[in-house]
Coordinates of C-alpha atoms in Angstrom, one line a residue:
Chain A
M108 CA 167.6 97.1 -14.4
K109 CA 167.0 95.6 -11.0
I110 CA 168.8 92.3 -10.6
F111 CA 168.4 90.1 -7.5
V112 CA 170.8 87.2 -6.7
C113 CA 169.9 84.6 -4.1
V114 CA 172.9 83.2 -2.3
K115 CA 173.4 80.6 0.4
R116 CA 176.0 80.2 3.1
V117 CA 177.5 76.7 2.8
P118 CA 180.6 74.8 4.1
D119 CA 183.7 75.3 1.9
T120 CA 183.8 72.5 -0.6
E121 CA 187.3 71.7 0.7
A122 CA 186.2 71.5 4.3
R123 CA 186.4 68.2 6.2
I124 CA 182.8 67.6 7.3
K125 CA 182.2 66.2 10.7
I126 CA 178.7 65.1 11.8
G127 CA 177.4 66.8 14.9
A128 CA 176.6 65.0 18.2
D129 CA 172.9 64.8 17.2
G130 CA 173.7 62.8 14.2
R131 CA 171.4 65.0 12.0
S132 CA 173.5 68.1 11.4
I133 CA 177.1 68.9 10.7
D134 CA 179.5 70.2 13.3
P135 CA 180.3 73.8 12.2
A136 CA 183.4 74.1 14.5
G137 CA 186.5 74.9 12.6
I138 CA 184.7 75.0 9.2
K139 CA 185.1 77.8 6.7
F140 CA 181.9 78.9 5.1
I141 CA 181.5 80.3 1.6
I142 CA 178.9 81.4 -0.9
S143 CA 177.7 78.3 -2.6
P144 CA 179.7 78.1 -5.9
Y145 CA 176.7 78.0 -8.1
D146 CA 175.4 81.1 -6.5
E147 CA 178.8 82.7 -7.2
Y148 CA 178.3 82.0 -10.9
A149 CA 174.9 83.8 -10.6
L150 CA 176.5 86.8 -8.9
E151 CA 179.3 86.9 -11.5
A152 CA 176.7 86.9 -14.3
A153 CA 174.7 89.6 -12.6
L154 CA 177.8 91.8 -12.1
R155 CA 178.8 91.3 -15.8
L156 CA 175.3 92.1 -16.9
K157 CA 175.3 95.3 -14.9
E158 CA 178.7 96.3 -16.3
A159 CA 177.7 95.5 -19.9
Q160 CA 174.6 97.7 -19.5
G161 CA 176.4 100.4 -17.8
E162 CA 173.6 100.8 -15.3
G163 CA 171.4 98.8 -12.9
E164 CA 171.5 97.5 -9.4
V165 CA 172.5 94.1 -8.1
T166 CA 171.0 93.1 -4.7
V167 CA 172.0 89.9 -3.0
V168 CA 169.5 88.1 -0.8
S169 CA 170.1 85.2 1.6
V170 CA 167.9 83.2 3.9
G171 CA 169.9 82.1 6.9
D172 CA 171.1 82.8 10.4
A173 CA 173.1 85.9 11.5
A174 CA 176.3 84.3 10.3
A175 CA 175.2 84.5 6.7
A176 CA 175.9 88.2 6.8
E177 CA 179.5 87.2 6.2
Q178 CA 178.7 85.8 2.8
L179 CA 176.6 88.8 2.0
R180 CA 179.5 91.1 2.8
S181 CA 181.7 88.9 0.5
A182 CA 179.1 89.5 -2.3
L183 CA 179.1 93.2 -1.6
A184 CA 182.9 93.1 -1.8
M185 CA 182.7 91.4 -5.1
G186 CA 180.6 94.3 -6.4
A187 CA 176.9 93.9 -5.4
D188 CA 175.2 97.2 -4.5
A189 CA 173.0 96.1 -1.6
A190 CA 172.2 93.0 0.5
V191 CA 169.2 91.7 2.4
L192 CA 169.5 89.0 5.1
L193 CA 166.3 87.2 5.8
K194 CA 167.0 85.9 9.2
G195 CA 165.7 82.5 10.1
A196 CA 167.0 79.1 10.9
P197 CA 168.4 77.4 7.8
T198 CA 166.1 74.8 6.6
T199 CA 166.4 71.9 4.2
D200 CA 162.8 72.5 3.1
G201 CA 163.3 74.2 -0.2
L202 CA 159.6 75.4 -0.3
A203 CA 160.0 77.2 3.1
T204 CA 163.1 79.0 1.8
A205 CA 161.4 79.8 -1.5
K206 CA 158.4 81.3 0.3
A207 CA 160.7 83.5 2.4
L208 CA 162.4 84.7 -0.7
A209 CA 159.1 85.2 -2.6
A210 CA 157.7 87.3 0.3
E211 CA 160.7 89.6 0.0
L212 CA 160.9 89.7 -3.8
A213 CA 157.2 89.9 -4.7
S214 CA 157.1 93.7 -4.5
S215 CA 160.8 94.4 -5.2
G216 CA 160.3 95.4 -8.8
A217 CA 162.9 92.8 -9.9
D218 CA 163.6 92.5 -13.6
L219 CA 165.7 89.4 -13.2
I220 CA 166.2 87.0 -10.3
L221 CA 169.2 84.7 -10.4
C222 CA 169.8 81.7 -8.2
G223 CA 172.5 79.0 -8.3
M224 CA 171.2 75.9 -9.9
R225 CA 171.8 74.0 -6.6
A226 CA 173.4 74.5 -3.2
V227 CA 176.5 72.4 -2.7
D228 CA 175.4 71.4 0.9
D229 CA 172.0 69.8 0.6
D230 CA 171.8 69.7 -3.2
Q231 CA 168.0 69.8 -3.4
Q232 CA 167.8 72.0 -6.5
Q233 CA 164.4 73.2 -5.4
V234 CA 164.6 76.9 -4.5
G235 CA 164.9 78.5 -7.9
P236 CA 162.0 76.8 -9.7
M237 CA 159.8 77.0 -6.6
L238 CA 160.5 80.8 -6.2
A239 CA 159.5 81.3 -9.9
E240 CA 156.3 79.4 -9.3
L241 CA 155.4 81.4 -6.2
L242 CA 156.0 84.6 -8.1
D243 CA 154.3 83.3 -11.2
L244 CA 157.4 84.0 -13.3
P245 CA 159.0 82.0 -16.1
C246 CA 162.0 80.0 -15.0
V247 CA 165.0 78.7 -17.0
T248 CA 167.3 76.3 -15.1
A249 CA 170.9 75.2 -15.4
V250 CA 172.0 78.1 -17.5
T251 CA 175.6 78.6 -18.5
E252 CA 175.3 82.0 -20.1
F253 CA 172.6 84.5 -21.0
Q254 CA 171.9 87.8 -22.6
V255 CA 169.3 90.4 -21.9
E256 CA 167.8 92.2 -24.9
G257 CA 164.5 93.9 -25.6
G258 CA 162.7 92.9 -22.4
K259 CA 163.7 89.2 -22.8
V260 CA 166.4 87.0 -21.4
V261 CA 168.0 84.5 -23.9
C262 CA 169.6 81.6 -22.1
H263 CA 172.1 78.9 -23.1
R264 CA 171.6 75.5 -21.4
E265 CA 173.9 72.6 -21.8
V266 CA 171.9 69.6 -22.6
E267 CA 173.0 66.1 -23.5
G268 CA 175.2 66.4 -26.5
G269 CA 174.5 70.1 -27.3
V270 CA 173.4 73.5 -26.4
E271 CA 169.7 74.5 -26.0
V272 CA 168.9 78.2 -26.5
V273 CA 165.8 79.3 -24.5
E274 CA 164.1 82.7 -24.4
A275 CA 161.8 84.1 -21.7
P276 CA 160.2 87.5 -21.1
L277 CA 161.3 89.5 -18.2
P278 CA 160.9 89.5 -15.3
A279 CA 162.1 85.9 -15.0
V280 CA 164.0 83.5 -12.7
V281 CA 167.2 82.0 -14.1
T282 CA 169.3 79.4 -12.3
T283 CA 172.9 79.2 -13.1
T284 CA 175.6 76.5 -13.5
K285 CA 179.3 76.8 -14.3
G286 CA 179.7 78.9 -17.5
A287 CA 182.5 80.6 -19.2
H288 CA 183.3 83.1 -16.5
E289 CA 185.0 82.2 -13.2
P290 CA 183.7 84.4 -10.3
R291 CA 185.9 87.3 -9.6
Y292 CA 188.0 87.9 -6.5
P293 CA 186.7 90.7 -4.4
S294 CA 189.2 93.6 -4.8
L295 CA 190.8 95.0 -1.7
K296 CA 189.1 98.3 -2.4
G297 CA 185.8 96.4 -2.8
I298 CA 186.3 94.8 0.6
M299 CA 186.7 98.2 2.2
A300 CA 183.8 99.7 0.3
A301 CA 181.5 96.8 1.3
K302 CA 181.4 98.2 4.8
K303 CA 179.6 101.3 3.6
K304 CA 177.0 99.4 1.4
P305 CA 173.6 98.7 2.9
L306 CA 173.0 95.3 4.4
T307 CA 169.4 95.1 5.6
E308 CA 168.3 92.4 8.1
K309 CA 164.7 91.3 8.4
E310 CA 162.9 88.3 9.9
A311 CA 162.4 85.6 7.3
Q312 CA 158.8 84.6 6.7
L313 CA 159.9 81.0 6.6
G314 CA 156.9 79.1 7.9
A315 CA 157.2 75.6 9.2
S316 CA 159.7 73.2 7.6
R317 CA 157.9 70.1 6.5
I318 CA 161.0 68.2 5.6
E319 CA 163.2 66.8 8.4
I320 CA 166.6 65.3 8.3
L321 CA 166.5 62.1 10.3
S322 CA 170.2 61.2 10.1
L323 CA 173.5 62.0 8.4
E324 CA 176.2 59.5 7.8
P325 CA 179.7 60.0 6.4
P326 CA 180.4 58.1 3.1
P327 CA 181.9 54.6 3.7
E328 CA 185.7 54.4 3.8
R329 CA 187.1 53.6 0.4
P330 CA 188.3 50.0 0.3
A331 CA 192.1 49.5 0.0
G332 CA 193.5 49.2 -3.6
R333 CA 194.6 45.9 -5.1
I334 CA 197.9 45.3 -7.0
V335 CA 197.0 43.2 -10.0
G336 CA 200.6 42.4 -11.0
E337 CA 203.7 44.1 -12.4
G338 CA 204.9 45.0 -15.9
P339 CA 203.3 44.3 -19.2
A340 CA 202.3 40.8 -18.1
A341 CA 199.7 42.3 -15.8
V342 CA 198.0 44.4 -18.5
P343 CA 195.5 41.8 -19.8
E344 CA 194.3 41.1 -16.3
L345 CA 194.0 44.8 -15.5
V346 CA 192.0 45.4 -18.7
R347 CA 189.7 42.5 -17.8
L348 CA 189.1 43.9 -14.3
L349 CA 188.5 47.4 -15.5
H350 CA 186.0 46.0 -18.1
E351 CA 184.2 43.4 -16.1
E352 CA 184.5 44.5 -12.4
A353 CA 184.9 48.3 -12.5
R354 CA 183.0 48.6 -15.8
V355 CA 184.8 51.7 -16.8
L356 CA 186.1 50.3 -20.1
Chain B
M3 CA 197.1 69.7 -3.4
A4 CA 194.8 70.6 -0.6
K5 CA 194.0 74.2 0.0
F6 CA 196.1 76.1 2.6
T7 CA 193.9 76.9 5.5
G8 CA 196.3 78.9 7.6
I9 CA 198.4 78.3 10.7
D10 CA 196.6 79.6 13.8
Y11 CA 197.6 77.8 17.0
Y12 CA 196.7 80.8 19.2
E13 CA 193.4 81.9 17.7
I14 CA 195.1 85.0 16.3
D15 CA 192.3 85.2 13.7
S16 CA 190.0 86.5 16.5
L17 CA 192.3 89.5 16.9
L18 CA 191.7 90.5 13.2
S19 CA 188.7 92.5 11.9
D20 CA 186.3 91.0 9.4
E21 CA 187.9 93.1 6.7
E22 CA 191.4 92.1 7.6
R23 CA 190.4 88.4 7.4
M24 CA 188.6 88.9 4.2
I25 CA 191.6 90.7 2.6
R26 CA 193.9 87.9 3.7
D27 CA 191.6 85.2 2.5
T28 CA 191.2 86.9 -0.9
V29 CA 195.0 87.2 -1.4
R30 CA 195.4 83.6 -0.1
A31 CA 192.9 82.3 -2.7
W32 CA 194.6 84.3 -5.4
V33 CA 198.0 82.9 -4.5
D34 CA 196.6 79.3 -4.5
D35 CA 194.8 79.7 -7.8
N36 CA 197.3 81.8 -9.8
L37 CA 200.7 81.9 -8.2
L38 CA 201.4 78.4 -6.9
P39 CA 200.5 76.6 -10.1
I40 CA 203.2 78.5 -12.0
I41 CA 205.9 79.3 -9.5
Q42 CA 207.9 76.1 -9.8
E43 CA 208.3 76.5 -13.5
A44 CA 209.1 80.3 -13.3
Y45 CA 211.7 79.5 -10.6
I46 CA 213.4 76.9 -12.7
E47 CA 213.3 79.1 -15.7
R48 CA 214.7 82.0 -13.7
R49 CA 211.8 84.2 -14.7
F50 CA 209.7 86.7 -12.8
P51 CA 206.1 85.9 -13.8
K52 CA 205.2 89.3 -15.3
E53 CA 201.8 87.9 -16.3
L54 CA 200.7 88.2 -12.7
I55 CA 201.2 92.0 -12.5
P56 CA 197.8 93.0 -14.0
Q57 CA 196.0 90.5 -11.7
M58 CA 197.8 91.9 -8.6
A59 CA 197.0 95.4 -9.7
E60 CA 193.3 94.5 -10.1
L61 CA 193.2 93.1 -6.6
G62 CA 194.7 96.4 -5.4
I63 CA 197.9 94.9 -3.9
F64 CA 200.3 97.7 -5.0
G65 CA 200.7 100.4 -2.4
A66 CA 197.6 98.9 -0.7
N67 CA 198.2 101.0 2.5
L68 CA 198.4 104.3 0.7
P69 CA 195.3 106.5 0.4
E70 CA 192.4 106.0 -2.0
E71 CA 192.7 109.5 -3.5
Y72 CA 195.8 108.1 -5.4
G73 CA 194.0 105.0 -6.6
C74 CA 195.2 102.9 -3.8
A75 CA 193.2 100.6 -1.5
G76 CA 193.7 102.7 1.7
L77 CA 194.1 99.6 3.9
N78 CA 195.5 99.7 7.4
N79 CA 199.0 98.3 8.1
V80 CA 197.8 95.0 9.5
A81 CA 195.8 94.2 6.3
Y82 CA 198.8 95.3 4.3
G83 CA 201.0 93.0 6.4
L84 CA 198.6 90.0 5.8
I85 CA 198.9 90.6 2.1
M86 CA 202.7 90.4 2.3
Q87 CA 202.4 87.3 4.4
E88 CA 200.2 85.5 1.8
L89 CA 202.4 86.7 -1.2
E90 CA 205.5 85.3 0.4
R91 CA 203.7 82.1 1.2
G92 CA 203.8 81.8 -2.5
D93 CA 207.3 83.1 -3.1
S94 CA 209.7 85.7 -1.7
G95 CA 210.3 87.0 -5.2
I96 CA 206.7 87.9 -5.7
R97 CA 206.5 89.6 -2.3
S98 CA 209.7 91.4 -3.1
F99 CA 208.2 92.7 -6.3
A100 CA 205.2 94.1 -4.4
S101 CA 207.4 95.5 -1.6
V102 CA 209.5 97.3 -4.1
Q103 CA 206.6 98.7 -6.0
G104 CA 204.7 99.8 -3.0
A105 CA 207.0 100.4 0.0
L106 CA 210.1 101.5 -1.9
C107 CA 208.8 103.3 -4.9
M108 CA 205.2 104.4 -4.3
Y109 CA 205.9 105.3 -0.7
P110 CA 208.7 107.8 -1.3
I111 CA 206.7 109.5 -4.1
Y112 CA 203.8 109.7 -1.6
A113 CA 206.0 110.8 1.3
F114 CA 208.5 113.1 -0.4
G115 CA 206.9 113.8 -3.8
S116 CA 205.2 117.0 -5.1
D117 CA 201.4 117.0 -5.7
E118 CA 202.2 116.8 -9.4
Q119 CA 204.4 113.7 -8.9
K120 CA 201.9 112.0 -6.7
R121 CA 199.1 112.5 -9.2
R122 CA 201.2 111.5 -12.2
Y123 CA 202.8 108.4 -10.8
L124 CA 200.8 106.9 -7.9
P125 CA 197.6 105.9 -9.7
A126 CA 199.5 104.5 -12.6
M127 CA 201.8 102.5 -10.3
A128 CA 198.8 101.2 -8.3
A129 CA 197.3 100.0 -11.6
G130 CA 200.6 98.2 -12.4
E131 CA 201.0 100.3 -15.6
V132 CA 204.2 101.9 -14.3
I133 CA 206.7 99.6 -12.6
G134 CA 209.3 101.0 -10.2
C135 CA 212.7 100.0 -8.9
F136 CA 214.7 101.5 -5.9
G137 CA 218.3 102.4 -6.4
L138 CA 220.1 102.9 -3.1
T139 CA 222.6 100.1 -2.7
E140 CA 225.9 100.4 -4.6
P141 CA 228.6 97.8 -5.3
D142 CA 230.8 99.1 -2.5
Y143 CA 228.1 100.6 -0.3
G144 CA 225.6 98.0 0.9
S145 CA 225.3 98.1 4.7
N146 CA 226.8 101.6 4.6
P147 CA 224.5 103.5 2.2
G148 CA 225.6 106.9 3.6
G149 CA 228.9 106.3 1.8
M150 CA 227.3 106.2 -1.6
I151 CA 229.3 107.8 -4.5
T152 CA 226.4 108.3 -6.9
T153 CA 226.1 112.0 -7.5
A154 CA 223.5 114.4 -8.8
R155 CA 224.7 117.8 -10.0
K156 CA 222.7 120.8 -10.9
D157 CA 222.8 121.5 -14.6
G158 CA 220.8 124.5 -15.8
D159 CA 217.2 123.8 -14.8
G160 CA 217.7 120.1 -14.3
W161 CA 220.1 117.5 -12.9
V162 CA 222.8 115.2 -14.1
L163 CA 223.2 111.9 -12.4
N164 CA 226.3 109.6 -12.4
G165 CA 227.0 106.4 -10.5
A166 CA 226.1 102.7 -10.2
K167 CA 223.6 100.8 -8.2
M168 CA 223.5 97.1 -7.4
W169 CA 221.1 94.3 -6.2
I170 CA 218.2 96.3 -7.6
T171 CA 214.9 94.3 -7.6
N172 CA 212.8 94.9 -10.7
G173 CA 215.7 96.8 -12.2
S174 CA 215.5 95.4 -15.8
M175 CA 211.7 95.7 -16.1
A176 CA 211.1 99.0 -14.4
D177 CA 209.7 102.1 -16.1
I178 CA 211.0 104.4 -13.4
A179 CA 213.8 104.2 -10.9
I180 CA 213.9 106.0 -7.6
I181 CA 217.6 106.9 -7.5
W182 CA 219.3 108.2 -4.4
A183 CA 222.3 110.4 -5.0
K184 CA 224.4 113.0 -3.3
T185 CA 223.8 116.6 -4.4
G186 CA 226.7 117.8 -2.3
S187 CA 230.1 116.5 -1.4
L188 CA 230.7 112.8 -1.1
D189 CA 231.3 113.0 2.6
D190 CA 228.0 114.7 3.2
P191 CA 225.1 112.1 3.6
S192 CA 222.8 114.9 4.4
S193 CA 223.0 116.0 0.8
I194 CA 221.3 112.7 -0.4
R195 CA 218.1 113.3 -2.4
G196 CA 215.8 111.1 -4.3
F197 CA 215.1 111.4 -8.0
I198 CA 212.5 109.8 -10.2
V199 CA 214.4 108.7 -13.3
P200 CA 212.6 107.2 -16.3
T201 CA 214.5 104.2 -17.3
D202 CA 214.5 105.1 -21.0
T203 CA 216.5 108.2 -20.2
P204 CA 219.8 108.2 -22.2
G205 CA 222.7 107.1 -20.1
F206 CA 220.6 104.8 -17.9
E207 CA 221.3 101.1 -18.2
A208 CA 220.1 98.0 -16.4
R209 CA 221.9 94.7 -16.6
D210 CA 220.5 91.5 -15.2
Q211 CA 222.4 90.1 -12.3
K212 CA 223.8 86.7 -13.5
G213 CA 224.5 83.6 -11.4
K214 CA 222.0 84.0 -8.6
L215 CA 221.2 80.9 -6.5
S216 CA 218.3 82.6 -4.7
L217 CA 215.2 84.6 -5.6
L218 CA 215.3 83.0 -9.1
A219 CA 211.7 84.1 -9.8
S220 CA 212.7 87.8 -9.3
D221 CA 214.4 90.4 -11.5
T222 CA 217.6 91.5 -9.9
S223 CA 219.8 94.0 -11.8
E224 CA 222.7 96.3 -11.7
L225 CA 222.0 99.9 -12.8
S226 CA 224.5 102.3 -14.3
L227 CA 224.0 106.0 -14.7
Q228 CA 226.3 107.9 -17.0
D229 CA 225.4 111.6 -17.4
V230 CA 221.8 110.9 -17.0
R231 CA 220.0 114.2 -17.5
V232 CA 216.6 114.7 -15.8
G233 CA 214.4 117.8 -15.4
A234 CA 214.0 119.9 -12.3
D235 CA 210.7 118.0 -11.7
A236 CA 212.6 114.7 -11.2
I237 CA 213.8 115.5 -7.7
L238 CA 211.6 114.4 -4.8
P239 CA 211.3 117.8 -3.1
G240 CA 210.6 116.4 0.3
S241 CA 213.6 114.1 0.5
A242 CA 216.3 115.3 2.8
G243 CA 219.4 113.3 3.6
L244 CA 220.0 109.6 4.3
K245 CA 216.9 109.6 6.6
S246 CA 214.6 109.6 3.6
P247 CA 215.7 106.3 2.0
L248 CA 215.9 104.8 5.5
M249 CA 212.2 105.7 6.0
C250 CA 211.4 103.8 2.8
L251 CA 213.4 100.8 4.2
T252 CA 211.4 100.9 7.4
Q253 CA 208.2 100.5 5.3
A254 CA 209.7 97.6 3.3
R255 CA 211.2 95.9 6.3
Y256 CA 207.8 96.0 8.0
G257 CA 206.3 94.1 5.1
I258 CA 209.3 91.6 5.1
A259 CA 208.7 90.8 8.8
W260 CA 205.1 89.7 7.8
G261 CA 206.3 88.0 4.6
A262 CA 208.7 85.8 6.4
V263 CA 205.8 84.4 8.4
G264 CA 204.2 83.4 5.2
A265 CA 207.2 81.6 3.8
A266 CA 207.6 79.8 7.1
M267 CA 203.9 78.8 7.0
A268 CA 204.3 77.3 3.6
C269 CA 207.2 75.2 4.7
F270 CA 205.5 74.1 7.9
D271 CA 202.3 73.2 6.1
E272 CA 204.2 71.2 3.6
A273 CA 206.3 69.5 6.2
L274 CA 203.3 68.6 8.4
R275 CA 201.5 67.0 5.5
Y276 CA 204.6 65.1 4.4
A277 CA 205.2 63.9 8.0
R278 CA 201.7 62.5 8.1
E279 CA 201.8 60.8 4.7
R280 CA 205.4 59.6 4.2
V281 CA 205.8 56.0 5.5
M282 CA 209.2 54.8 6.6
F283 CA 209.8 51.8 8.9
D284 CA 206.2 50.9 8.4
E285 CA 204.7 54.1 9.9
P286 CA 204.4 57.7 9.0
I287 CA 207.6 59.6 9.7
G288 CA 205.4 62.0 11.8
A289 CA 205.3 59.1 14.4
K290 CA 209.0 59.6 15.0
Q291 CA 210.1 61.8 17.9
I292 CA 212.7 63.6 15.9
Q293 CA 210.2 64.8 13.3
Q294 CA 207.7 65.8 16.1
V295 CA 210.4 67.9 17.7
R296 CA 211.1 69.6 14.3
L297 CA 207.4 70.3 13.8
A298 CA 206.9 71.6 17.4
D299 CA 209.9 74.0 16.9
M300 CA 208.5 75.2 13.6
L301 CA 205.0 75.9 15.0
T302 CA 206.5 77.7 18.0
G303 CA 208.6 80.0 15.8
I304 CA 205.7 80.7 13.5
T305 CA 203.3 81.5 16.4
Q306 CA 205.7 83.8 18.1
A307 CA 206.4 85.6 14.8
Q308 CA 202.7 86.0 14.1
L309 CA 202.0 87.6 17.4
L310 CA 205.1 89.9 17.0
V311 CA 204.0 91.3 13.6
L312 CA 200.4 91.7 14.6
R313 CA 201.5 93.8 17.6
L314 CA 203.9 95.7 15.3
G315 CA 201.1 96.4 12.8
R316 CA 198.8 97.7 15.5
L317 CA 201.6 100.0 16.7
K318 CA 202.1 101.2 13.2
D319 CA 198.4 101.9 12.8
E320 CA 198.4 103.9 16.0
G321 CA 201.4 105.9 14.8
R322 CA 203.6 104.7 17.6
L323 CA 206.0 102.5 15.8
R324 CA 209.7 103.0 16.1
P325 CA 212.1 101.9 13.3
Q326 CA 214.1 99.9 15.9
Q327 CA 210.9 97.8 16.6
V328 CA 210.8 97.0 12.9
S329 CA 214.4 96.0 13.0
L330 CA 213.7 93.5 15.8
A331 CA 210.8 92.0 13.8
K332 CA 212.6 91.8 10.5
R333 CA 215.6 90.2 12.3
A334 CA 213.7 87.8 14.4
N335 CA 211.1 86.7 11.8
V336 CA 213.4 86.2 8.9
D337 CA 215.8 84.2 11.1
M338 CA 212.9 82.1 12.2
A339 CA 211.8 81.5 8.6
C340 CA 215.3 80.5 7.5
N341 CA 215.3 77.9 10.3
V342 CA 211.8 76.6 9.5
A343 CA 212.6 76.3 5.8
R344 CA 215.8 74.5 6.4
E345 CA 214.3 72.1 8.9
A346 CA 211.3 71.5 6.6
R347 CA 213.7 70.7 3.8
R348 CA 215.5 68.2 6.0
L349 CA 212.2 66.6 7.1
L350 CA 211.3 66.0 3.5
G351 CA 214.5 63.9 3.0
A352 CA 215.6 63.6 -0.6
N353 CA 212.3 64.9 -1.9
G354 CA 213.1 68.1 -0.2
I355 CA 215.7 69.1 -2.8
L356 CA 213.1 69.0 -5.6
V357 CA 211.3 72.0 -6.9
E358 CA 208.0 70.1 -6.6
Y359 CA 208.2 70.8 -2.9
A360 CA 208.4 74.4 -1.7
A361 CA 210.9 74.1 1.2
M362 CA 214.2 74.4 -0.7
R363 CA 212.9 77.2 -2.9
H364 CA 211.9 79.1 0.2
M365 CA 215.1 78.2 2.0
A366 CA 217.2 79.6 -0.9
N367 CA 215.0 82.7 -1.2
L368 CA 215.2 83.4 2.5
E369 CA 219.0 83.7 2.4
S370 CA 218.5 86.8 0.3
V371 CA 215.7 88.1 2.5
Y372 CA 218.1 87.5 5.5
T373 CA 220.6 89.7 3.7
Y374 CA 218.7 92.4 2.1
E375 CA 216.9 95.4 3.6
G376 CA 219.4 95.5 6.4
T377 CA 221.3 92.3 7.0
H378 CA 220.5 90.3 10.1
D379 CA 223.8 91.6 11.5
V380 CA 223.0 95.3 10.8
H381 CA 219.7 94.9 12.6
S382 CA 221.6 93.5 15.6
L383 CA 223.7 96.7 15.6
I384 CA 220.6 98.9 15.3
L385 CA 219.2 97.2 18.4
G386 CA 222.5 97.3 20.1
Q387 CA 222.8 101.0 19.5
D388 CA 219.2 101.6 20.7
L389 CA 220.0 99.6 23.9
T390 CA 223.4 101.1 24.8
G391 CA 223.3 104.4 23.1
I392 CA 226.7 103.4 21.5
S393 CA 227.0 103.0 17.8
A394 CA 229.0 99.8 16.8
F395 CA 228.8 100.3 13.0

């Protein structure tokens, strides 16, 4: 079974983001970059599927600049078999990214294509469904877990108040969210072995980006807290404020 | 608590390879996610967190610088050192466990063992299925291991061991003990040999060391061997004299020199955060000159120590390392870490005595680290002898 996992290089969720001098991008200096956590769920699911089936091949694909090779190496260290870097300037236009991925994956013979449900940097949630559309494949989004059996993928989706079970014929595109399994750590042996695994670099067929970021602004500073009073006497007022002002009760 | 992002005032990261950084970051993340959340409780309960052993094995931490053919990760010594650094950033007891398993038990089997012993033990020890302890020190022979009175006497095909060992990390939980004993007369250190002794052998007993005020999250035991009978295949055939256990100590001391940097980093990181946040006299205490001096001294010590071990690691990887250089690094870095931990504890004021903060735990641990694997003073004498050619032991 040929499984492809699309991954994106994003700033660490713990990083302190500074806006660049142009006011439209972030300043990458001193920031640690990671595989977007939702893409890691996808990779973990792919590796588990391969392990459960006892055969298959997991290939990770990323659209990004040369630095994204670092995240592909991490994915190889976690256990992916091969990696493809589609080199091009990262774009916020999900369709441009999806087209680049589709050009690579159209003739790949993929049985299953996994994407994170969303990237934690620009949070557009576009690439997975657009990729499926471009490849004319069924798409199931926001999946917590799935099984592959008899040429089909059976997916669990968390919907309001319950679980929806969805089935699609393979090949298909599945986008993942946090499920039962935390992504594994790369083993130390895996890190050493990653060097010897193939990482292919190609020019991305990105096309023009039709979406442009005009400006980025940090969130407003949180206002200072307020002390309502002390002891049991303050409780009614606190409850009133939580109910009427904060509207959390 | 915010994630630890490293202390790197001199861009030392740029001197590391991609793999070395990735290995360090992996162990760093594991320590943050799995060790730090449980270490306070384990420490207070005086319990080594055994539940971490399978995870550490799966990562490939045990004997990580030994070859892949024995199930190990085959890392270079800088990567191995970075692992020790990150483990000790968590707790000296956890790093000690890994040092004993890898440098003191797997290493002698690798260096002095037969092919059969290597095949039998190393993969199982890398997998954490067989735990080892290292029996060299005795109640009356610590800094002077050559004076040991534990004996191994030929008995038919096998050997009979008698004696006692003290301050043995992992002693009570170990499956095998590497026991060093004299096969000849008691005044002949050249007759010292190593033996792999299964701890369920009749006559072998391990007792927990009571009353420790340091390394509380570590198993420290006393071993007694009374007519312990082992087969001919128990002896490490390549071991020859006191030099053999000392070679093991060089491996472990190398890791300790790195580990001390990690403990110091943890204390410095905590102290710096605290200095920024703790308000006294209407401003953060970090605005006070006395705390700024403390922080500057800590950072200086850590940066010097980082450069020292990195160079030491490169020398080891090039096969040019001398044991005396390891002595210098163990001595300097552990001393530095002791000072950083103590100053961090003081900067934290009354909070610094609580287990919720790491400084006093590290401070107490590091007193053991200062004392074991060659005390600070013994390393002074090793360097003195190297410089003058005169032994002052």
